[in-house]
Amino acid sequence: AIGPILDGKDILIIAPTGEGKTLAAILPIFEKLMNDADKIGIKLLYITPLKSLNRDLFDRLVKLASQLGIDVDLRHGDTPQSIRKQQVEDPSDVLITTPETLQAILIGKRFREHLKQVTYVIVDEIHELANNKRGSQLMVALERLIALKGGEFQRIGLSATIGNPSKISEFLCGNRPCEIIDARAEKFYDIVVEHPK
């Protein structure tokens, strides 16, 4: 996935849990952010449907990003007002958020200015959003983000389990080209049945 991401392609990455999907998506974007002269505004939106996943992900990404001079912040419904104010005044390079919170910050007058700089959007656990209202709201929010920016951004979807990859890629990218990276490997088992006496 790293090559296509560096080439700016919209992609859907499918791989089992714990196989490195997040790093495969984040590392090339961090490379681009390090070489980006314009450091003002949010460049990467990392959207995940679960707050618990947000916190774990946030800790891992902050450690990695801090070594590269990249700021990462977290925004969801429970974010304290003092942190929200700080995020408006001094936006991070990367914002981890939920679909609902993205809808909320899109209407914030000052926050909208920071969102105009978004160049990359990663949607984690995309299979959880594809067939429900939250997913529909997210796709509407992403279209609103395009209108706000006056242009496109790179889309990257991540999932461990997908029954129909082409449908999910269509959900993520609409009628835009979307490359599917399927890293699921067939599992083979050696089974020995022992019959003790």
mmCIF file of C-alpha atoms in Angstrom:
data_model
loop_
_atom_site.group_PDB
_atom_site.id
_atom_site.type_symbol
_atom_site.label_atom_id
_atom_site.label_comp_id
_atom_site.label_asym_id
_atom_site.label_seq_id
_atom_site.Cartn_x
_atom_site.Cartn_y
_atom_site.Cartn_z
ATOM 1 C CA ALA A 1 0.000 0.000 0.000
ATOM 2 C CA ILE A 2 2.891 2.402 0.629
ATOM 3 C CA GLY A 3 3.709 2.937 -3.060
ATOM 4 C CA PRO A 4 0.133 3.764 -4.140
ATOM 5 C CA ILE A 5 -0.311 6.095 -1.175
ATOM 6 C CA LEU A 6 2.891 7.952 -2.035
ATOM 7 C CA ASP A 7 1.564 8.196 -5.609
ATOM 8 C CA GLY A 8 -1.577 9.909 -4.265
ATOM 9 C CA LYS A 9 -4.034 7.124 -5.144
ATOM 10 C CA ASP A 10 -7.274 6.495 -3.269
ATOM 11 C CA ILE A 11 -7.043 2.996 -1.816
ATOM 12 C CA LEU A 12 -8.795 0.427 0.328
ATOM 13 C CA ILE A 13 -6.479 -1.733 2.463
ATOM 14 C CA ILE A 14 -7.820 -5.076 3.651
ATOM 15 C CA ALA A 15 -5.707 -7.080 6.098
ATOM 16 C CA PRO A 16 -6.245 -9.085 9.290
ATOM 17 C CA THR A 17 -6.197 -7.322 12.650
ATOM 18 C CA GLY A 18 -2.667 -6.712 13.881
ATOM 19 C CA GLU A 19 -1.042 -6.966 10.437
ATOM 20 C CA GLY A 20 -0.055 -3.284 10.178
ATOM 21 C CA LYS A 21 -2.812 -1.582 8.155
ATOM 22 C CA THR A 22 -2.577 1.599 10.211
ATOM 23 C CA LEU A 23 1.186 1.878 9.813
ATOM 24 C CA ALA A 24 0.948 1.058 6.100
ATOM 25 C CA ALA A 25 -1.416 4.024 5.714
ATOM 26 C CA ILE A 26 0.218 6.439 8.169
ATOM 27 C CA LEU A 27 3.918 6.071 7.345
ATOM 28 C CA PRO A 28 3.772 7.355 3.741
ATOM 29 C CA ILE A 29 1.528 10.238 4.818
ATOM 30 C CA PHE A 30 3.938 11.129 7.618
ATOM 31 C CA GLU A 31 6.692 11.118 4.972
ATOM 32 C CA LYS A 32 4.674 13.607 2.918
ATOM 33 C CA LEU A 33 3.886 15.761 5.957
ATOM 34 C CA MET A 34 7.564 15.988 6.895
ATOM 35 C CA ASN A 35 8.318 17.337 3.417
ATOM 36 C CA ASP A 36 5.348 19.746 3.390
ATOM 37 C CA ALA A 37 6.535 23.345 3.722
ATOM 38 C CA ASP A 38 3.026 24.583 4.612
ATOM 39 C CA LYS A 39 2.491 23.389 8.178
ATOM 40 C CA ILE A 40 -0.619 25.466 8.937
ATOM 41 C CA GLY A 41 -3.940 23.656 9.377
ATOM 42 C CA ILE A 42 -5.030 20.039 9.647
ATOM 43 C CA LYS A 43 -3.518 17.928 6.867
ATOM 44 C CA LEU A 44 -4.742 14.441 7.857
ATOM 45 C CA LEU A 45 -8.135 13.445 9.220
ATOM 46 C CA TYR A 46 -8.095 9.953 10.749
ATOM 47 C CA ILE A 47 -11.717 8.886 11.178
ATOM 48 C CA THR A 48 -12.562 5.891 13.318
ATOM 49 C CA PRO A 49 -15.982 4.737 14.529
ATOM 50 C CA LEU A 50 -14.889 3.817 18.064
ATOM 51 C CA LYS A 51 -13.728 6.173 20.819
ATOM 52 C CA SER A 52 -11.863 3.333 22.563
ATOM 53 C CA LEU A 53 -9.930 2.684 19.368
ATOM 54 C CA ASN A 54 -9.250 6.427 19.176
ATOM 55 C CA ARG A 55 -7.478 6.490 22.531
ATOM 56 C CA ASP A 56 -5.277 3.459 21.807
ATOM 57 C CA LEU A 57 -4.490 4.724 18.324
ATOM 58 C CA PHE A 58 -3.817 8.210 19.632
ATOM 59 C CA ASP A 59 -1.162 6.978 22.061
ATOM 60 C CA ARG A 60 0.653 4.990 19.370
ATOM 61 C CA LEU A 61 0.528 7.725 16.753
ATOM 62 C CA VAL A 62 1.640 10.477 19.132
ATOM 63 C CA LYS A 63 4.784 8.527 20.017
ATOM 64 C CA LEU A 64 5.668 7.995 16.374
ATOM 65 C CA ALA A 65 4.661 11.463 15.177
ATOM 66 C CA SER A 66 6.463 13.322 17.963
ATOM 67 C CA GLN A 67 9.753 11.821 16.804
ATOM 68 C CA LEU A 68 9.061 13.243 13.330
ATOM 69 C CA GLY A 69 7.957 16.725 14.394
ATOM 70 C CA ILE A 70 4.296 16.041 13.525
ATOM 71 C CA ASP A 71 1.460 17.077 15.879
ATOM 72 C CA VAL A 72 -1.429 14.660 16.493
ATOM 73 C CA ASP A 73 -4.620 15.531 18.355
ATOM 74 C CA LEU A 74 -7.837 13.743 19.297
ATOM 75 C CA ARG A 75 -11.356 15.163 19.050
ATOM 76 C CA HIS A 76 -14.618 13.450 20.004
ATOM 77 C CA GLY A 77 -17.804 14.242 21.889
ATOM 78 C CA ASP A 78 -16.131 14.052 25.330
ATOM 79 C CA THR A 79 -13.184 16.335 24.525
ATOM 80 C CA PRO A 80 -13.015 19.035 27.238
ATOM 81 C CA GLN A 81 -13.806 22.627 26.239
ATOM 82 C CA SER A 82 -10.272 23.782 27.107
ATOM 83 C CA ILE A 83 -8.779 21.290 24.623
ATOM 84 C CA ARG A 84 -11.351 22.246 21.969
ATOM 85 C CA LYS A 85 -10.352 25.892 22.328
ATOM 86 C CA GLN A 86 -6.677 24.974 22.017
ATOM 87 C CA GLN A 87 -7.406 22.926 18.867
ATOM 88 C CA VAL A 88 -9.091 25.929 17.258
ATOM 89 C CA GLU A 89 -6.269 28.302 18.172
ATOM 90 C CA ASP A 90 -3.384 25.952 17.323
ATOM 91 C CA PRO A 91 -4.499 23.081 15.067
ATOM 92 C CA SER A 92 -2.476 19.880 14.843
ATOM 93 C CA ASP A 93 -1.188 18.327 11.604
ATOM 94 C CA VAL A 94 -3.251 15.177 12.275
ATOM 95 C CA LEU A 95 -6.706 15.000 13.848
ATOM 96 C CA ILE A 96 -8.177 11.680 14.983
ATOM 97 C CA THR A 97 -11.956 11.901 15.215
ATOM 98 C CA THR A 98 -15.261 10.069 14.839
ATOM 99 C CA PRO A 99 -17.847 10.456 12.050
ATOM 100 C CA GLU A 100 -20.219 12.361 14.368
ATOM 101 C CA THR A 101 -17.540 14.765 15.559
ATOM 102 C CA LEU A 102 -16.488 15.493 11.988
ATOM 103 C CA GLN A 103 -20.078 16.599 11.309
ATOM 104 C CA ALA A 104 -19.933 18.884 14.349
ATOM 105 C CA ILE A 105 -16.607 20.542 13.556
ATOM 106 C CA LEU A 106 -17.543 21.145 9.926
ATOM 107 C CA ILE A 107 -19.964 23.847 11.059
ATOM 108 C CA GLY A 108 -17.525 25.592 13.423
ATOM 109 C CA LYS A 109 -16.643 28.951 11.866
ATOM 110 C CA ARG A 110 -12.975 29.006 12.936
ATOM 111 C CA PHE A 111 -12.442 25.248 12.707
ATOM 112 C CA ARG A 112 -13.615 25.249 9.098
ATOM 113 C CA GLU A 113 -10.567 27.314 8.149
ATOM 114 C CA HIS A 114 -8.254 24.602 9.485
ATOM 115 C CA LEU A 115 -10.180 21.878 7.639
ATOM 116 C CA LYS A 116 -9.589 23.629 4.308
ATOM 117 C CA GLN A 117 -6.026 22.285 4.487
ATOM 118 C CA VAL A 118 -7.022 18.579 4.706
ATOM 119 C CA THR A 119 -5.087 16.622 2.094
ATOM 120 C CA TYR A 120 -5.563 13.060 3.387
ATOM 121 C CA VAL A 121 -8.505 11.234 4.970
ATOM 122 C CA ILE A 122 -8.139 7.767 6.497
ATOM 123 C CA VAL A 123 -11.325 5.899 7.420
ATOM 124 C CA ASP A 124 -10.556 3.040 9.815
ATOM 125 C CA GLU A 125 -12.871 0.056 10.323
ATOM 126 C CA ILE A 126 -14.756 1.193 7.241
ATOM 127 C CA HIS A 127 -16.829 -2.011 7.137
ATOM 128 C CA GLU A 128 -18.586 -0.865 10.346
ATOM 129 C CA LEU A 129 -19.803 2.270 8.578
ATOM 130 C CA ALA A 130 -20.656 1.016 5.109
ATOM 131 C CA ASN A 131 -24.211 -0.175 5.731
ATOM 132 C CA ASN A 132 -25.623 2.223 8.293
ATOM 133 C CA LYS A 133 -26.650 5.800 9.014
ATOM 134 C CA ARG A 134 -23.288 6.730 10.511
ATOM 135 C CA GLY A 135 -21.588 5.781 7.255
ATOM 136 C CA SER A 136 -24.059 7.770 5.181
ATOM 137 C CA GLN A 137 -23.504 10.800 7.412
ATOM 138 C CA LEU A 138 -19.744 10.374 7.085
ATOM 139 C CA MET A 139 -19.880 10.298 3.285
ATOM 140 C CA VAL A 140 -22.064 13.432 3.284
ATOM 141 C CA ALA A 141 -19.518 15.085 5.615
ATOM 142 C CA LEU A 142 -16.669 14.169 3.254
ATOM 143 C CA GLU A 143 -18.561 15.693 0.319
ATOM 144 C CA ARG A 144 -19.083 18.821 2.419
ATOM 145 C CA LEU A 145 -15.344 18.843 3.110
ATOM 146 C CA ILE A 146 -14.660 18.775 -0.651
ATOM 147 C CA ALA A 147 -16.971 21.771 -1.090
ATOM 148 C CA LEU A 148 -15.277 23.577 1.807
ATOM 149 C CA LYS A 149 -11.788 22.932 0.417
ATOM 150 C CA GLY A 150 -12.775 23.585 -3.153
ATOM 151 C CA GLY A 151 -11.044 20.345 -4.162
ATOM 152 C CA GLU A 152 -10.364 16.682 -3.481
ATOM 153 C CA PHE A 153 -8.259 14.901 -0.880
ATOM 154 C CA GLN A 154 -6.690 11.441 -0.876
ATOM 155 C CA ARG A 155 -8.964 8.737 0.593
ATOM 156 C CA ILE A 156 -7.662 5.635 2.357
ATOM 157 C CA GLY A 157 -9.973 3.004 3.834
ATOM 158 C CA LEU A 158 -8.860 0.339 6.314
ATOM 159 C CA SER A 159 -10.651 -2.881 7.186
ATOM 160 C CA ALA A 160 -9.926 -6.325 8.550
ATOM 161 C CA THR A 161 -13.082 -7.991 7.264
ATOM 162 C CA ILE A 162 -14.919 -7.237 4.042
ATOM 163 C CA GLY A 163 -17.222 -9.560 2.144
ATOM 164 C CA ASN A 164 -17.427 -7.404 -0.991
ATOM 165 C CA PRO A 165 -14.316 -5.199 -1.433
ATOM 166 C CA SER A 166 -15.589 -3.529 -4.610
ATOM 167 C CA LYS A 167 -18.754 -2.318 -2.834
ATOM 168 C CA ILE A 168 -16.723 -0.909 0.061
ATOM 169 C CA SER A 169 -14.302 0.828 -2.320
ATOM 170 C CA GLU A 170 -17.313 2.356 -4.090
ATOM 171 C CA PHE A 171 -18.672 3.465 -0.699
ATOM 172 C CA LEU A 172 -15.318 5.108 0.127
ATOM 173 C CA CYS A 173 -14.560 6.709 -3.226
ATOM 174 C CA GLY A 174 -17.879 6.970 -5.059
ATOM 175 C CA ASN A 175 -17.173 7.112 -8.802
ATOM 176 C CA ARG A 176 -13.494 8.036 -8.243
ATOM 177 C CA PRO A 177 -10.865 5.391 -9.018
ATOM 178 C CA CYS A 178 -10.002 3.307 -5.950
ATOM 179 C CA GLU A 179 -7.268 0.690 -5.758
ATOM 180 C CA ILE A 180 -7.967 -2.342 -3.562
ATOM 181 C CA ILE A 181 -4.995 -3.735 -1.628
ATOM 182 C CA ASP A 182 -6.091 -7.140 -0.307
ATOM 183 C CA ALA A 183 -3.414 -8.448 2.045
ATOM 184 C CA ARG A 184 -5.497 -11.246 3.491
ATOM 185 C CA ALA A 185 -3.605 -14.485 3.242
ATOM 186 C CA GLU A 186 -5.117 -17.925 3.113
ATOM 187 C CA LYS A 187 -4.564 -19.787 6.336
ATOM 188 C CA PHE A 188 -3.414 -23.362 6.274
ATOM 189 C CA TYR A 189 -3.489 -25.586 9.322
ATOM 190 C CA ASP A 190 -1.736 -28.831 10.143
ATOM 191 C CA ILE A 191 -4.090 -30.807 12.326
ATOM 192 C CA VAL A 192 -2.936 -33.846 14.228
ATOM 193 C CA VAL A 193 -5.398 -35.981 16.112
ATOM 194 C CA GLU A 194 -3.783 -37.894 18.923
ATOM 195 C CA HIS A 195 -5.503 -40.716 20.709
ATOM 196 C CA PRO A 196 -3.793 -41.349 24.040
ATOM 197 C CA LYS A 197 -4.009 -44.820 25.541
#
